[in-house]
Amino acid sequence: MNSSRSELVNKAFTKKAIPLEMPSGLPSDYFGDLVFDRTKMHKYLDADSLQAFLDCIDNGIPLDRKTADAVAAGMKKWALEHGVTHVTHWFQPLTDGTAEKHDSLIDYDRKGGVIETFDGKSLIQQEPDASSFPNGGIRATFEARGYTAWDPTSPVFIQDDTLCIPTVFVSYTGEALDYKTPLKKALKAVSDAALPICRIFDPKVNKVYSYLGWEQEYFLVDEDLYAARPDLMITGRTLMGHASSKNQQLDDHYFGAIPTRVAAFMRELEVAGHKLGIPIKTRHNEVAPNQFELAPIYGEANLANDQNQMVMNLMNTIARKHGFVVLFHEKPFEGINGSGKHNNWSLGTDTGTQLLAPGKDAMGNLQFITFFVNVLAAVQKHNALLKASIASATNAHRLGANEAPPAIVSAFLGRTMTEVLRKLLEVPSDTPIEIAGKKGQSVGLVEIPELFVDNTDRNRTSPFAFTGNRFEFRAVGSSANCAGAVTTISAAVAEQLIDFKLALDKELASGKNVNVAIMDVLKPIIASIIDVICFDGNGYSEEWRREAARRGLDVETRVPEMIKTFSNPASVEMFTKTGVYSLSELEARNEVKWEIYCKKVQIEARVMGRMALNHIIPAALDYKKVLLDNIAGSKEVFPEDYAVVAAFEIETVKKISECVSELQKKVEDMTEARKRANVLENAYAKAMAYHDIAESLFSIRKPLDKLEEMVDNKLWPLPKYRELLFIS
């Protein structure tokens, strides 16, 4: 091992956990300290301003300028008490990250000095440069005007010395340039579509909420070893590296004792999250070495999505304090599990009813079945679109592998619910749907077991699984913004509910009983989905791929082709019908996705080529020279038998020469392919060309990994998998 690599590894192994000075009291004592929540509102706002602000949050009633000024004054007073000196509009551009421009609170006081100021105008709106963010051609470079506008439903929070105001980000002409704007539109669309159906069962319902519970998987690597890997630093994943002799095959890391340094990082992260009102609840080791997971308590989707973005930012910052770097890449290491971000999604009413959980009586169960079936119908109709919503250059490495959902969207129901749906097709439409055990076993009942949540098994190969009172969209990537997936599923369900209500109204107009009318509309839907989107088997098998294609499900695996689904007629109709995206916004997002795909693959190709030529081949040639010197020495001592004496060296030199020649040729071919791709002007064509380049990287990797096995360990320039994955 060369001295620099040896020193890095030794340094990494000897690092100690940083002790955390825990805040006094329990988490409940400091939870939300840095959030302008309802408790702070009551303290810092007068009664009239408070009521107007709450009406804005709860009922969507706009704030007038006078009230906005009063709210800003209350926020300012609270912020100054926490040492805040700056303010920023915090938004989520189409980069899968967050953005912020900090402005000082100071302004001239007209007396030769400055004073801290913050008013309603500064709270509600700012004007950042819109041309330098991905926009798909909506804004030209010379048309830089864009606006951030406050989202009152997302609490303002403090990060370090800055007051952060969650906002939407739109162009001068009104198109969405972010994730939050379409998310909020989709959440409103599904609420509006679900509300009239809910009122059939409970006239008191006034609003339907979407809920999101994200599970964030990630890797931690030592920052010194990370710095010695150009591929990790620049692309977020290793582009080469032979598998460690031991990785995850013993399953000994999963749910194991959390390493001391990692536990210290997790504790600090939880404290920081709790102060920001993020209900981080679960932490554990994941399956792969140095892979971990955290998850919060379930929450309202818009807020939960903001909190996921906040947590990812916190993780990046806090990990560095503990000598780690967080890897959110979906597949940072070949041969072991990648990282996802499971999105647990459900619907509920403002009266407390969970729409995707069985009810307390026959009507409650009918309501559950109504929403359950319509969600499945939406997933079936837009299965390709749902896959497109989570498709990316990075997630492509994970989807379809044997530790992740396949690149075919199907729904796992479990035996219980599959049997319930089949029985509903057989019985008369007026048959009550009851919970077994709550009433006597009457003839003709369709029964749902009382212990429902425990009656559904798990299928780890299903991308969209029902887990008792929610659906778990398991195909979302670790680095993704959850809003992309949640927007799509919400809009698709909204469209389906609109269509269902229209069909139901026709049945009711014919004089049918409401229960019978509902089932008469549901039965054809159930019949159309039960043997198409519903699949409880092995999603990784080749047999399923063939069966899925026969069923009419999308089996596309090329990311650029998946992205095209956003501009398909059915997708355009659904998004425009629900008011989530305009046609121009969809076309722009396609352009953005293709552009980002190209750039990520382009960067990986450049890094791999340069590492091959500047790191690996020189190390291989150095070792080849050592072997050649050994062969020459053997020839001097054993002139007649040197070929036998130095047989290993001779054979290894041949293998190294073959690998180096193969590597050089493949890098040259890849470079030429990149040049040809770069001159293509059509975004889709360019992305498809870069898809072929991405596939070629797997081929280039083979001789690289062979060389790692052959070259003397002392001469290998990069930290190896066994070092990256087992130091924590």
XYZ file of C-alpha atoms in Angstrom:
728
model
C 0.000 0.000 0.000
C 1.499 3.356 -0.945
C 2.151 5.779 1.897
C -0.559 8.286 1.048
C -3.296 5.663 0.817
C -1.949 3.881 3.890
C -1.985 7.098 5.871
C -5.561 7.860 4.832
C -6.785 4.419 5.835
C -4.977 4.490 9.173
C -6.334 7.944 9.879
C -9.861 6.799 9.044
C -9.592 3.737 11.285
C -8.399 5.742 14.288
C -11.012 8.506 14.203
C -13.111 8.727 17.332
C -16.733 9.715 17.737
C -17.297 13.387 18.511
C -19.216 13.712 21.802
C -22.434 15.673 21.432
C -23.546 18.111 24.074
C -27.200 17.120 24.269
C -29.737 19.867 24.978
C -31.338 19.788 28.384
C -34.688 18.079 28.659
C -36.502 15.667 26.415
C -36.988 16.091 22.645
C -40.526 17.282 23.356
C -39.035 20.186 25.332
C -37.106 21.635 22.375
C -39.091 20.232 19.439
C -39.851 23.036 16.990
C -37.718 25.657 18.773
C -36.462 26.946 15.413
C -39.841 26.911 13.639
C -42.398 29.709 13.559
C -45.208 27.302 14.370
C -48.669 27.915 15.797
C -47.318 28.271 19.314
C -45.022 31.095 18.148
C -47.865 32.645 16.170
C -49.986 32.934 19.309
C -47.074 34.526 21.134
C -45.860 37.018 18.525
C -49.040 37.994 16.625
C -52.030 40.037 17.731
C -55.429 38.355 17.698
C -56.616 39.764 14.363
C -53.361 38.987 12.552
C -53.280 35.521 14.084
C -56.791 34.692 12.899
C -56.126 36.035 9.409
C -52.879 34.066 9.197
C -54.564 30.839 10.338
C -57.370 31.387 7.818
C -54.706 31.729 5.149
C -53.008 28.481 6.199
C -56.111 26.399 6.793
C -58.562 27.798 4.262
C -56.415 29.418 1.576
C -57.710 32.948 2.215
C -55.105 35.460 0.918
C -53.391 37.826 3.333
C -53.778 41.558 2.794
C -50.679 43.765 2.958
C -51.474 45.059 6.444
C -51.722 41.530 7.850
C -48.595 40.452 5.974
C -46.693 43.321 7.569
C -47.956 42.297 11.005
C -46.950 38.664 10.456
C -43.532 39.771 9.216
C -43.089 41.962 12.302
C -43.870 39.009 14.568
C -41.464 36.758 12.675
C -38.774 39.435 12.835
C -39.107 39.808 16.602
C -38.868 36.046 17.076
C -35.942 35.745 14.667
C -33.921 38.543 16.266
C -34.288 36.808 19.626
C -32.485 33.856 18.025
C -29.626 35.942 16.624
C -30.888 35.998 13.038
C -29.127 38.498 10.762
C -30.272 37.345 7.302
C -33.378 36.183 5.501
C -33.784 33.934 2.476
C -36.539 32.609 0.289
C -35.892 28.846 0.394
C -37.066 27.039 -2.740
C -36.718 23.789 -4.652
C -35.588 24.277 -8.271
C -35.469 21.421 -10.777
C -32.065 20.278 -9.532
C -33.371 17.854 -6.856
C -31.787 20.154 -4.260
C -32.727 23.422 -2.594
C -31.697 27.001 -3.324
C -31.385 30.123 -1.223
C -30.128 33.691 -1.617
C -29.382 35.342 1.719
C -30.174 39.021 2.253
C -29.153 40.900 5.348
C -31.943 42.383 7.447
C -30.167 45.745 7.551
C -31.272 48.878 5.736
C -30.394 52.565 6.068
C -32.029 54.277 9.029
C -31.736 57.760 7.376
C -29.530 58.855 10.280
C -26.224 57.644 8.875
C -26.570 54.162 10.291
C -28.523 50.973 9.667
C -31.498 49.256 11.232
C -32.888 45.720 10.963
C -35.973 45.694 8.753
C -38.323 43.004 7.509
C -41.816 43.685 6.137
C -44.667 41.934 4.424
C -43.297 42.585 0.937
C -39.995 40.894 1.799
C -41.899 37.998 3.343
C -44.238 37.379 0.441
C -42.089 37.789 -2.655
C -38.511 38.003 -3.945
C -36.990 38.055 -7.408
C -34.056 35.647 -7.917
C -32.347 35.051 -11.263
C -34.444 32.470 -13.143
C -32.114 31.926 -16.107
C -29.384 29.960 -14.332
C -31.670 27.225 -13.028
C -32.941 24.382 -15.234
C -36.044 25.628 -17.040
C -36.318 23.661 -20.279
C -36.271 26.765 -22.448
C -39.051 28.581 -20.610
C -36.643 31.403 -19.776
C -33.770 32.517 -21.995
C -30.558 33.830 -20.457
C -31.587 37.389 -21.261
C -35.011 36.751 -19.706
C -33.832 36.256 -16.167
C -36.815 37.446 -14.199
C -38.404 34.881 -11.905
C -40.246 35.069 -8.626
C -40.262 33.223 -5.344
C -43.550 33.480 -3.465
C -44.117 32.505 0.162
C -45.934 29.251 0.900
C -47.745 30.025 4.192
C -48.587 26.334 4.702
C -44.878 25.531 5.175
C -43.592 26.949 8.471
C -40.786 29.496 8.388
C -37.656 28.185 10.120
C -34.213 29.307 11.274
C -31.018 27.771 9.933
C -27.852 29.116 11.602
C -28.222 32.939 11.367
C -30.825 32.946 8.607
C -34.610 33.108 8.588
C -35.708 30.642 5.891
C -39.056 31.213 4.157
C -40.313 28.221 2.129
C -41.484 29.444 -1.275
C -42.615 28.414 -4.725
C -40.489 29.451 -7.710
C -42.162 30.589 -10.932
C -41.153 32.370 -14.109
C -42.118 35.917 -15.048
C -44.804 34.410 -17.288
C -46.149 32.158 -14.527
C -44.748 28.719 -15.372
C -43.534 26.567 -12.488
C -39.742 26.325 -12.272
C -39.693 24.168 -9.155
C -41.062 21.054 -7.459
C -43.266 22.745 -4.851
C -45.627 24.574 -7.226
C -46.915 21.477 -9.074
C -46.924 19.517 -5.817
C -49.273 22.008 -4.198
C -51.482 22.004 -7.306
C -51.612 18.205 -7.294
C -52.471 18.072 -3.587
C -55.298 20.544 -4.177
C -56.470 18.569 -7.205
C -56.743 15.292 -5.315
C -58.460 17.033 -2.406
C -60.988 18.694 -4.719
C -61.644 15.420 -6.553
C -61.958 13.336 -3.387
C -64.125 15.792 -1.446
C -67.497 15.186 -3.163
C -66.972 11.431 -2.854
C -66.113 11.714 0.838
C -69.248 13.787 1.456
C -71.359 10.885 0.264
C -70.128 9.053 3.350
C -69.691 12.023 5.719
C -71.192 15.445 4.869
C -68.955 17.069 7.507
C -65.767 16.580 5.479
C -64.352 19.872 4.176
C -60.879 18.889 3.036
C -58.855 15.848 2.026
C -55.184 15.681 2.910
C -52.402 13.737 1.240
C -49.893 12.203 3.623
C -46.273 11.268 3.025
C -43.949 9.179 5.114
C -40.493 9.032 3.543
C -37.764 6.577 4.475
C -34.324 7.959 3.635
C -31.570 5.451 2.853
C -27.974 6.653 2.556
C -24.322 5.630 2.783
C -21.610 7.160 4.936
C -17.947 7.082 3.888
C -14.924 8.518 5.634
C -14.195 11.986 4.267
C -10.450 11.338 3.831
C -11.043 8.221 1.745
C -13.774 10.053 -0.143
C -11.311 12.803 -1.037
C -8.951 10.200 -2.500
C -11.611 8.958 -4.920
C -12.211 11.454 -7.777
C -15.220 9.447 -8.937
C -16.943 9.702 -5.550
C -16.164 13.402 -5.247
C -17.430 14.356 -8.682
C -20.189 11.848 -9.496
C -21.313 10.602 -6.076
C -20.562 6.972 -6.948
C -17.624 4.685 -7.594
C -17.077 4.167 -11.316
C -14.662 1.319 -10.649
C -13.774 -0.996 -7.811
C -13.559 -4.748 -7.360
C -15.973 -6.277 -4.884
C -14.724 -6.826 -1.351
C -14.310 -10.463 -0.310
C -16.971 -9.751 2.292
C -19.783 -7.339 1.684
C -23.435 -7.930 2.623
C -23.692 -11.663 2.003
C -23.840 -12.532 5.711
C -26.656 -10.030 6.390
C -24.788 -9.040 9.545
C -25.021 -5.276 9.052
C -28.818 -5.077 8.726
C -30.331 -3.851 12.009
C -26.959 -4.469 13.681
C -25.415 -2.352 16.418
C -24.905 1.167 15.068
C -21.168 2.061 14.943
C -20.094 4.623 17.533
C -19.127 7.387 15.093
C -22.307 6.870 13.112
C -24.443 6.916 16.255
C -22.889 10.256 17.247
C -23.745 11.641 13.805
C -27.304 10.313 14.070
C -27.822 11.834 17.514
C -26.740 15.278 16.379
C -28.887 14.974 13.266
C -31.937 14.058 15.323
C -31.448 16.972 17.714
C -31.060 19.410 14.807
C -34.101 17.924 13.088
C -36.265 18.037 16.201
C -35.427 21.707 16.746
C -36.648 22.320 13.198
C -39.906 20.499 13.924
C -38.952 17.419 11.900
C -40.282 14.335 13.739
C -37.324 12.015 13.049
C -38.261 8.752 14.712
C -36.415 5.745 13.244
C -32.714 5.076 12.695
C -30.968 1.807 11.849
C -28.296 0.015 9.864
C -29.425 -0.961 6.374
C -28.443 -4.115 4.473
C -25.205 -2.981 2.831
C -22.065 -2.131 4.821
C -21.960 1.542 5.813
C -25.569 1.971 4.644
C -28.152 3.426 7.020
C -31.730 4.684 7.129
C -33.779 7.291 8.955
C -37.491 7.963 8.848
C -39.871 10.481 10.435
C -43.414 10.185 11.671
C -45.954 10.322 8.848
C -47.015 13.874 7.916
C -48.925 16.125 5.512
C -47.283 15.701 2.107
C -46.223 19.284 1.344
C -44.635 19.769 4.760
C -43.127 16.269 4.803
C -41.496 16.920 1.450
C -39.997 20.186 2.713
C -38.708 18.363 5.771
C -37.023 15.703 3.662
C -35.144 18.418 1.785
C -34.206 20.059 5.085
C -32.959 16.748 6.489
C -30.797 16.044 3.450
C -29.168 19.471 3.840
C -28.620 18.830 7.553
C -27.098 15.434 6.829
C -24.542 16.903 4.451
C -23.472 19.515 6.999
C -23.487 17.398 10.149
C -21.751 14.415 8.519
C -18.711 16.587 7.776
C -18.449 17.510 11.461
C -18.105 13.804 12.222
C -15.575 13.078 9.489
C -18.079 11.543 7.077
C -19.528 12.321 3.684
C -23.128 11.310 2.966
C -23.779 9.502 -0.303
C -27.324 9.882 -1.616
C -26.482 8.287 -4.966
C -28.826 5.385 -5.699
C -25.964 2.979 -6.460
C -22.639 4.242 -5.125
C -21.052 0.762 -4.964
C -21.342 -2.040 -7.485
C -22.419 -5.439 -6.223
C -24.219 -4.342 -3.056
C -27.581 -2.760 -2.345
C -28.325 0.733 -3.521
C -30.323 3.395 -1.699
C -33.951 4.338 -2.188
C -36.395 6.686 -0.550
C -39.631 4.798 0.041
C -42.634 7.118 -0.214
C -45.496 5.931 1.993
C -48.540 7.724 0.587
C -52.135 7.918 1.788
C -55.214 10.117 1.958
C -57.218 11.324 4.961
C -59.984 13.789 5.767
C -60.087 16.774 8.099
C -62.515 14.721 10.229
C -59.791 12.156 10.948
C -60.832 9.368 8.573
C -58.070 7.407 6.859
C -59.385 6.787 3.363
C -57.012 3.897 2.642
C -57.804 1.967 5.823
C -60.885 -0.174 6.539
C -63.714 1.655 8.260
C -65.667 0.968 11.430
C -68.798 -0.240 9.647
C -70.087 -1.337 6.270
C -70.251 2.233 4.899
C -66.757 2.982 6.141
C -65.488 -0.138 4.417
C -67.285 0.809 1.214
C -65.538 4.195 1.345
C -62.202 2.435 1.837
C -62.811 0.083 -1.100
C -63.853 3.049 -3.259
C -60.581 4.881 -2.758
C -58.485 1.726 -2.714
C -59.770 0.605 -6.109
C -59.536 4.049 -7.688
C -55.902 4.422 -6.606
C -55.109 1.090 -8.249
C -56.940 2.144 -11.407
C -54.904 5.358 -11.545
C -51.654 3.412 -11.095
C -52.632 1.014 -13.864
C -53.548 3.746 -16.324
C -50.413 5.750 -15.631
C -47.923 3.018 -14.700
C -45.420 4.239 -17.282
C -45.795 7.818 -16.056
C -45.234 6.815 -12.430
C -42.025 5.118 -13.500
C -41.024 8.210 -15.448
C -41.580 10.318 -12.320
C -38.742 8.507 -10.542
C -36.501 7.857 -13.547
C -33.042 9.432 -13.571
C -29.493 8.683 -14.609
C -28.659 7.731 -11.030
C -31.788 5.730 -10.188
C -31.326 3.718 -13.396
C -28.447 1.876 -11.687
C -30.784 0.715 -8.916
C -34.092 -0.040 -10.621
C -34.258 -3.600 -11.825
C -31.411 -4.809 -9.634
C -32.252 -7.595 -7.210
C -32.343 -5.364 -4.152
C -34.691 -2.773 -5.598
C -38.104 -2.639 -7.261
C -38.107 -3.697 -10.901
C -38.484 -1.265 -13.762
C -42.124 -2.362 -14.119
C -44.759 -0.635 -11.995
C -47.189 -3.119 -10.479
C -49.111 -3.148 -7.210
C -48.818 -5.691 -4.412
C -52.072 -6.166 -2.472
C -51.405 -9.275 -0.437
C -53.643 -12.337 -0.356
C -56.289 -10.748 1.881
C -57.148 -7.766 -0.288
C -56.832 -9.764 -3.498
C -59.448 -12.190 -2.164
C -61.683 -9.286 -1.041
C -61.631 -7.756 -4.530
C -62.362 -11.085 -6.204
C -65.270 -11.730 -3.851
C -66.710 -8.283 -4.564
C -66.943 -9.266 -8.228
C -69.023 -12.328 -7.309
C -71.562 -10.984 -4.820
C -74.560 -8.686 -5.410
C -73.781 -4.962 -5.332
C -75.770 -4.439 -2.136
C -73.645 -6.919 -0.140
C -72.277 -5.256 3.045
C -68.519 -5.134 3.518
C -67.805 -5.893 7.184
C -64.846 -6.367 9.477
C -64.627 -10.002 10.563
C -65.040 -10.380 14.297
C -67.014 -7.169 14.766
C -70.337 -8.722 13.780
C -71.756 -12.191 13.460
C -70.873 -14.159 10.357
C -73.898 -13.365 8.217
C -74.357 -15.073 4.878
C -73.259 -12.862 1.995
C -70.859 -10.610 3.887
C -67.605 -9.596 2.263
C -65.248 -9.763 5.230
C -62.037 -7.906 5.894
C -60.011 -9.369 8.790
C -60.050 -7.187 11.881
C -56.274 -7.291 12.401
C -55.855 -5.839 8.947
C -52.448 -4.203 9.205
C -50.886 -7.511 10.287
C -52.731 -9.441 7.602
C -50.734 -8.078 4.681
C -47.307 -9.555 4.031
C -44.483 -7.609 2.398
C -43.204 -8.037 -1.144
C -39.821 -6.372 -1.385
C -39.870 -6.662 -5.181
C -43.040 -4.597 -5.585
C -42.621 -0.929 -6.507
C -46.123 0.014 -5.298
C -47.200 -2.077 -2.336
C -50.256 -1.828 -0.114
C -49.206 -2.071 3.525
C -52.435 -1.965 5.483
C -53.460 1.703 5.486
C -51.295 3.251 2.775
C -49.397 2.514 -0.415
C -45.622 2.403 -0.386
C -44.021 3.690 -3.592
C -40.672 1.948 -3.144
C -39.033 2.904 -6.433
C -38.188 6.532 -5.551
C -34.439 7.163 -5.524
C -32.427 8.266 -2.504
C -31.296 11.535 -4.096
C -34.705 12.459 -5.524
C -37.083 15.171 -4.447
C -40.156 13.260 -3.219
C -42.380 15.877 -4.842
C -41.828 14.422 -8.300
C -43.409 11.096 -7.363
C -46.069 12.524 -5.033
C -47.185 15.080 -7.629
C -47.639 12.366 -10.237
C -49.529 9.876 -8.069
C -51.732 12.638 -6.624
C -52.615 14.031 -10.047
C -53.290 10.560 -11.461
C -55.589 9.682 -8.551
C -57.351 13.055 -8.877
C -58.124 12.342 -12.537
C -59.405 8.866 -11.688
C -61.635 10.177 -8.891
C -63.098 12.811 -11.220
C -63.959 10.120 -13.761
C -65.368 7.860 -11.039
C -67.626 10.621 -9.710
C -68.982 11.337 -13.203
C -69.802 7.657 -13.683
C -71.345 7.481 -10.205
C -73.556 10.501 -10.864
C -74.979 8.747 -13.930
C -75.809 5.676 -11.863
C -77.413 7.773 -9.125
C -79.427 9.688 -11.707
C -81.021 6.399 -12.729
C -82.470 6.072 -9.225
C -80.109 3.481 -7.779
C -79.328 3.246 -4.074
C -75.990 4.943 -3.370
C -74.312 1.746 -2.134
C -75.457 -0.200 -5.174
C -74.471 2.632 -7.508
C -70.982 2.791 -6.056
C -70.443 -0.948 -6.430
C -71.883 -0.972 -9.935
C -69.249 1.598 -10.924
C -66.458 -0.137 -8.989
C -67.010 -3.656 -10.301
C -65.927 -2.997 -13.918
C -62.880 -1.151 -12.570
C -61.984 -4.068 -10.294
C -62.391 -6.518 -13.173
C -60.082 -4.416 -15.348
C -57.283 -4.124 -12.783
C -57.269 -7.336 -10.748
C -55.278 -9.339 -13.308
C -53.289 -6.455 -14.790
C -51.728 -4.044 -12.303
C -52.075 -6.387 -9.310
C -49.109 -8.742 -8.973
C -47.916 -10.521 -5.834
C -45.056 -12.575 -7.276
C -41.343 -12.110 -7.920
C -40.895 -8.795 -9.704
C -37.296 -9.643 -10.623
C -38.027 -12.699 -12.738
C -37.769 -12.736 -16.501
C -41.115 -14.522 -16.549
C -42.734 -11.474 -14.938
C -41.197 -9.161 -17.512
C -42.750 -11.201 -20.295
C -46.072 -11.466 -18.424
C -46.126 -7.733 -17.675
C -45.628 -6.931 -21.353
C -48.483 -9.319 -22.205
C -50.693 -7.505 -19.676
C -49.922 -4.185 -21.343
C -47.729 -2.750 -18.575
C -44.754 -0.636 -19.537
C -41.454 -2.565 -19.465
C -39.167 0.179 -20.812
C -35.749 0.386 -19.113
C -34.123 3.289 -20.987
C -34.436 6.464 -18.909
C -34.617 8.943 -21.840
C -37.466 6.906 -23.314
C -39.249 6.773 -19.951
C -39.087 10.565 -19.714
C -41.006 10.913 -22.994
C -44.063 9.568 -21.154
C -44.620 13.013 -19.636
C -45.571 14.359 -23.071
C -47.730 11.393 -24.118
C -51.335 12.403 -24.905
C -52.740 10.565 -21.864
C -50.243 12.266 -19.554
C -50.846 15.704 -21.025
C -54.601 15.233 -20.740
C -54.338 14.091 -17.109
C -52.029 16.889 -15.974
C -53.903 19.650 -17.778
C -57.306 18.282 -16.711
C -56.233 18.414 -13.056
C -54.500 21.792 -13.459
C -51.125 20.480 -12.272
C -49.031 21.219 -15.377
C -49.602 23.109 -18.598
C -48.404 21.632 -21.877
C -45.488 24.086 -21.984
C -44.457 23.109 -18.452
C -44.509 19.409 -19.362
C -42.452 19.988 -22.478
C -40.011 22.087 -20.483
C -39.640 19.407 -17.822
C -38.883 16.820 -20.462
C -36.124 19.071 -21.763
C -34.783 19.570 -18.227
C -34.787 15.845 -17.462
C -33.049 14.973 -20.716
C -30.492 17.722 -20.187
C -29.702 16.613 -16.634
C -29.467 13.000 -17.768
C -26.957 13.930 -20.470
C -24.854 16.037 -18.156
C -24.660 13.395 -15.436
C -23.613 10.664 -17.867
C -21.212 13.071 -19.571
C -19.528 13.873 -16.266
C -19.262 10.186 -15.369
C -17.754 9.383 -18.760
C -15.178 12.153 -18.442
C -14.212 11.116 -14.926
C -13.940 7.443 -15.831
C -11.810 8.177 -18.886
C -9.440 10.449 -17.003
C -9.136 8.096 -14.037
C -8.410 5.204 -16.382
C -5.687 7.124 -18.192
C -4.221 9.112 -15.283
C -4.631 6.758 -12.315
C -5.127 3.140 -13.303
C -3.020 2.665 -16.432
C 0.057 4.354 -14.871
C -0.261 2.116 -11.786
C -0.635 -0.944 -14.032
C 2.422 0.046 -16.062
C 4.443 0.601 -12.879
C 3.608 -2.909 -11.748
C 4.286 -4.251 -15.234
C 7.770 -2.723 -15.049
C 8.358 -4.426 -11.703
C 7.362 -7.747 -13.236
C 9.517 -7.199 -16.294
C 12.504 -6.445 -14.045
C 11.782 -9.699 -12.189
C 11.601 -11.593 -15.462
C 14.901 -10.064 -16.609
C 16.522 -11.000 -13.303
C 15.224 -14.542 -13.584
C 16.611 -14.781 -17.095
C 20.061 -13.750 -15.872
C 20.065 -16.309 -13.060
C 18.183 -19.067 -14.882
C 18.903 -18.441 -18.591
C 17.507 -21.794 -19.686
C 14.616 -22.176 -17.253
C 13.518 -18.564 -16.730
C 10.238 -19.139 -18.576
C 9.310 -21.715 -15.952
C 10.758 -19.823 -12.999
C 9.058 -16.567 -14.030
C 5.889 -18.123 -15.460
C 3.579 -16.176 -13.115
C 5.260 -12.860 -13.912
C 5.181 -13.546 -17.658
C 1.506 -14.505 -17.618
C 0.597 -11.489 -15.466
C 2.469 -9.122 -17.805
C 0.447 -10.518 -20.701
C -2.823 -10.053 -18.822
C -1.918 -6.513 -17.774
C -0.949 -5.619 -21.337
C -4.230 -7.019 -22.645
C -6.254 -5.098 -20.054
C -4.374 -1.852 -20.682
C -4.847 -2.167 -24.457
C -8.523 -3.023 -24.038
C -9.006 -0.147 -21.621
C -7.277 2.394 -23.822
C -9.329 1.341 -26.859
C -12.645 1.440 -24.972
C -11.897 4.873 -23.505
C -11.054 6.175 -26.973
C -14.285 4.744 -28.395
C -16.306 6.236 -25.531
C -14.666 9.632 -26.024
C -15.527 9.608 -29.719
C -19.110 8.606 -28.931
C -19.329 11.509 -26.516
C -18.115 13.916 -29.178
C -20.777 12.666 -31.583
C -23.469 12.997 -28.928
C -22.432 16.526 -28.001
C -23.202 17.933 -31.443
C -26.773 16.629 -31.436
C -29.254 19.456 -30.984
C -32.405 17.454 -30.291
C -32.576 16.901 -26.529
C -34.196 13.464 -26.767
C -31.779 12.206 -29.419
C -28.842 13.475 -27.380
C -30.146 11.760 -24.251
C -30.562 8.470 -26.125
C -26.991 8.774 -27.393
C -25.810 9.325 -23.843
C -27.819 6.294 -22.744
C -25.600 4.195 -25.017
C -22.548 5.882 -23.504
C -23.833 5.071 -20.013
C -24.124 1.427 -21.039
C -20.541 1.476 -22.362
C -19.232 2.487 -18.928
C -20.067 -1.008 -17.659
C -17.836 -2.444 -20.363
C -14.990 -0.036 -19.557
C -15.234 -0.984 -15.912
C -14.426 -4.659 -16.531
C -10.699 -4.253 -17.383
C -10.379 -1.638 -14.624
C -11.622 -4.065 -11.996
C -9.464 -6.862 -13.415
C -6.402 -4.647 -13.054
C -7.263 -3.945 -9.409
C -7.053 -7.689 -8.772
C -3.696 -8.015 -10.559
C -1.738 -4.896 -9.617
C 0.353 -4.972 -6.439
C -1.749 -3.629 -3.555
C 1.108 -1.290 -2.599
C 0.892 0.399 -5.994
C -2.898 0.732 -6.287
C -3.685 4.467 -6.082
C -7.337 4.422 -4.923
C -9.019 3.369 -1.676
C -10.648 -0.003 -2.310
C -14.141 -1.210 -1.500
C -12.913 -3.096 1.569
C -11.629 0.230 2.931
C -14.504 2.474 1.874
C -17.200 0.148 3.188
C -15.824 -1.073 6.485
C -14.577 2.097 8.142
C -17.097 3.811 10.367
